mmCIF file of C-alpha atoms in Angstrom:
data_model
loop_
_atom_site.group_PDB
_atom_site.id
_atom_site.type_symbol
_atom_site.label_atom_id
_atom_site.label_comp_id
_atom_site.label_asym_id
_atom_site.label_seq_id
_atom_site.Cartn_x
_atom_site.Cartn_y
_atom_site.Cartn_z
ATOM 1 C CA MET A 206 -28.391 -14.649 24.355
ATOM 2 C CA LYS A 207 -30.515 -15.603 21.802
ATOM 3 C CA PRO A 208 -30.183 -19.065 19.967
ATOM 4 C CA ASP A 209 -29.313 -16.981 16.111
ATOM 5 C CA LEU A 210 -26.716 -14.684 18.289
ATOM 6 C CA MET A 211 -25.403 -16.974 20.102
ATOM 7 C CA ARG A 212 -25.029 -19.331 16.858
ATOM 8 C CA GLN A 213 -23.246 -16.517 15.354
ATOM 9 C CA PHE A 214 -20.880 -16.009 17.807
ATOM 10 C CA ILE A 215 -19.945 -19.059 17.762
ATOM 11 C CA THR A 216 -19.015 -19.436 14.111
ATOM 12 C CA PHE A 217 -17.667 -16.638 14.557
ATOM 13 C CA LEU A 218 -15.376 -17.009 16.496
ATOM 14 C CA GLY A 219 -14.520 -20.303 14.234
ATOM 15 C CA ALA A 220 -13.906 -18.070 12.082
ATOM 16 C CA GLY A 221 -11.418 -15.829 13.729
ATOM 17 C CA VAL A 222 -9.273 -18.849 15.203
ATOM 18 C CA ILE A 223 -8.629 -19.501 10.975
ATOM 19 C CA ALA A 224 -8.582 -15.950 10.764
ATOM 20 C CA THR A 225 -6.601 -15.469 13.709
ATOM 21 C CA SER A 226 -3.648 -18.599 12.586
ATOM 22 C CA GLY A 227 -3.271 -16.640 9.375
ATOM 23 C CA HIS A 228 -2.659 -13.881 10.660
ATOM 24 C CA TYR A 229 -0.167 -15.560 12.913
ATOM 25 C CA SER A 230 1.190 -17.272 10.905
ATOM 26 C CA VAL A 231 2.236 -14.016 9.161
ATOM 27 C CA LEU A 232 3.508 -12.418 12.573
ATOM 28 C CA LEU A 233 5.704 -15.201 13.737
ATOM 29 C CA PHE A 234 7.120 -16.080 9.940
ATOM 30 C CA LEU A 235 7.989 -12.216 9.729
ATOM 31 C CA VAL A 236 9.240 -12.144 13.061
ATOM 32 C CA GLU A 237 11.655 -15.134 13.894
ATOM 33 C CA ILE A 238 12.723 -15.560 9.682
ATOM 34 C CA GLY A 239 12.696 -12.681 8.165
ATOM 35 C CA HIS A 240 13.018 -10.575 11.243
ATOM 36 C CA VAL A 241 10.939 -7.266 11.069
ATOM 37 C CA LEU A 242 9.773 -5.590 13.828
ATOM 38 C CA PRO A 243 7.035 -6.954 15.465
ATOM 39 C CA VAL A 244 3.880 -4.107 15.262
ATOM 40 C CA THR A 245 4.814 -4.245 11.215
ATOM 41 C CA ALA A 246 4.869 -8.235 11.071
ATOM 42 C CA SER A 247 0.879 -8.157 13.318
ATOM 43 C CA MET A 248 -0.144 -4.898 10.740
ATOM 44 C CA ILE A 249 0.604 -7.594 7.092
ATOM 45 C CA GLY A 250 -0.614 -10.403 9.095
ATOM 46 C CA ALA A 251 -4.125 -8.466 10.010
ATOM 47 C CA VAL A 252 -4.548 -8.217 6.310
ATOM 48 C CA THR A 253 -4.368 -12.197 5.954
ATOM 49 C CA GLY A 254 -5.596 -12.425 8.160
ATOM 50 C CA ALA A 255 -9.002 -10.057 7.231
ATOM 51 C CA VAL A 256 -9.204 -11.294 4.065
ATOM 52 C CA ILE A 257 -9.286 -15.052 5.497
ATOM 53 C CA SER A 258 -11.906 -13.597 8.504
ATOM 54 C CA TYR A 259 -14.652 -11.448 5.048
ATOM 55 C CA TYR A 260 -14.934 -14.455 3.057
ATOM 56 C CA LEU A 261 -15.845 -17.359 6.119
ATOM 57 C CA ASN A 262 -17.920 -14.731 8.290
ATOM 58 C CA ARG A 263 -19.620 -13.889 5.057
ATOM 59 C CA ASN A 264 -20.586 -16.892 4.083
ATOM 60 C CA TYR A 265 -20.718 -18.901 7.168
ATOM 61 C CA THR A 266 -21.077 -16.623 9.911
ATOM 62 C CA PHE A 267 -24.097 -13.946 8.938
ATOM 63 C CA VAL A 268 -24.920 -16.157 5.489
ATOM 64 C CA SER A 269 -24.849 -12.670 3.661
ATOM 65 C CA LYS A 270 -27.408 -12.016 1.156
ATOM 66 C CA ILE A 271 -25.957 -8.427 -0.030
ATOM 67 C CA SER A 272 -23.960 -8.331 -2.384
ATOM 68 C CA HIS A 273 -19.602 -7.964 -2.382
ATOM 69 C CA ALA A 274 -20.134 -4.576 -3.636
ATOM 70 C CA ARG A 275 -22.422 -3.627 -0.275
ATOM 71 C CA THR A 276 -21.177 -5.471 1.767
ATOM 72 C CA ALA A 277 -16.788 -5.242 1.067
ATOM 73 C CA PRO A 278 -16.862 -1.780 1.569
ATOM 74 C CA LYS A 279 -17.952 -1.706 5.079
ATOM 75 C CA PHE A 280 -16.680 -4.863 6.317
ATOM 76 C CA PHE A 281 -12.830 -3.682 4.878
ATOM 77 C CA ILE A 282 -13.731 -0.394 6.631
ATOM 78 C CA VAL A 283 -14.499 -2.227 10.170
ATOM 79 C CA ALA A 284 -10.526 -4.393 9.021
ATOM 80 C CA ILE A 285 -9.333 -1.261 8.497
ATOM 81 C CA LEU A 286 -10.329 0.157 11.957
ATOM 82 C CA ALA A 287 -9.207 -3.374 13.642
ATOM 83 C CA ILE A 288 -5.561 -3.460 12.068
ATOM 84 C CA VAL A 289 -4.734 0.625 13.083
ATOM 85 C CA PHE A 290 -6.156 -0.282 16.715
ATOM 86 C CA ASN A 291 -4.053 -3.907 17.102
ATOM 87 C CA THR A 292 -1.138 -1.590 15.738
ATOM 88 C CA VAL A 293 -1.673 0.729 18.515
ATOM 89 C CA LEU A 294 -2.221 -1.989 20.719
ATOM 90 C CA MET A 295 0.395 -3.661 19.517
ATOM 91 C CA ALA A 296 2.320 -0.727 19.845
ATOM 92 C CA THR A 297 1.142 0.197 23.154
ATOM 93 C CA PHE A 298 1.831 -3.503 24.936
ATOM 94 C CA THR A 299 5.532 -4.297 22.672
ATOM 95 C CA ILE A 300 7.416 -0.699 22.553
ATOM 96 C CA TRP A 301 5.321 0.947 25.628
ATOM 97 C CA LEU A 302 4.549 -0.890 28.050
ATOM 98 C CA ARG A 303 7.406 -3.804 27.077
ATOM 99 C CA LEU A 304 5.359 -6.799 27.191
ATOM 100 C CA PRO A 305 6.273 -9.561 24.883
ATOM 101 C CA TYR A 306 4.910 -9.972 21.407
ATOM 102 C CA PHE A 307 3.102 -12.340 21.683
ATOM 103 C CA TRP A 308 1.139 -12.193 24.770
ATOM 104 C CA ALA A 309 0.573 -8.231 23.297
ATOM 105 C CA GLN A 310 -1.282 -10.109 20.160
ATOM 106 C CA VAL A 311 -3.086 -12.485 22.192
ATOM 107 C CA LEU A 312 -4.543 -9.477 24.173
ATOM 108 C CA THR A 313 -5.011 -7.561 21.422
ATOM 109 C CA THR A 314 -7.055 -9.996 19.862
ATOM 110 C CA CYS A 315 -9.210 -10.794 22.800
ATOM 111 C CA VAL A 316 -10.628 -6.807 22.821
ATOM 112 C CA LEU A 317 -10.492 -6.854 18.972
ATOM 113 C CA ILE A 318 -13.031 -10.593 18.410
ATOM 114 C CA ILE A 319 -15.611 -8.579 21.013
ATOM 115 C CA VAL A 320 -15.411 -4.910 18.751
ATOM 116 C CA THR A 321 -15.289 -6.794 15.692
ATOM 117 C CA PHE A 322 -18.954 -9.052 15.914
ATOM 118 C CA GLY A 323 -19.938 -6.020 16.903
ATOM 119 C CA LEU A 324 -19.809 -3.441 13.979
ATOM 120 C CA ASN A 325 -19.962 -6.807 11.796
ATOM 121 C CA LYS A 326 -22.990 -8.161 12.660
ATOM 122 C CA LEU A 327 -24.565 -4.367 13.086
ATOM 123 C CA TRP A 328 -22.858 -3.029 10.176
ATOM 124 C CA SER A 329 -21.178 -4.387 7.484
ATOM 125 C CA PHE A 330 -23.364 -7.784 7.183
ATOM 126 C CA ARG A 331 -27.112 -6.651 8.808
ATOM 127 C CA GLU A 332 -29.429 -6.897 6.351
#
């Protein structure tokens, strides 16, 4: 892997840890305290994580100089697709496979890391 690509991926992972912490915090709060269904809580958490992720990835991972008007719509299209995919995977894992919601979210997150890095690198923040 090229050094710049490696730096971007590591920074993406760091930004992802922070964004995912926001996502999981909302998920856990809504399920455990708010008694919201896990799939719904995960969708709301994913939106929170997406906002955090945009800020961090635009400014630190891809260090984009492109205007928000060009990058934000692309980023949030990727985020919306990721939220839809997140919801489908969470429903599959929790409803049909009956996995515990937390571990279902961990598996879902692992899949989405790879997909969203590629899409954001090659499309959202492409210079």
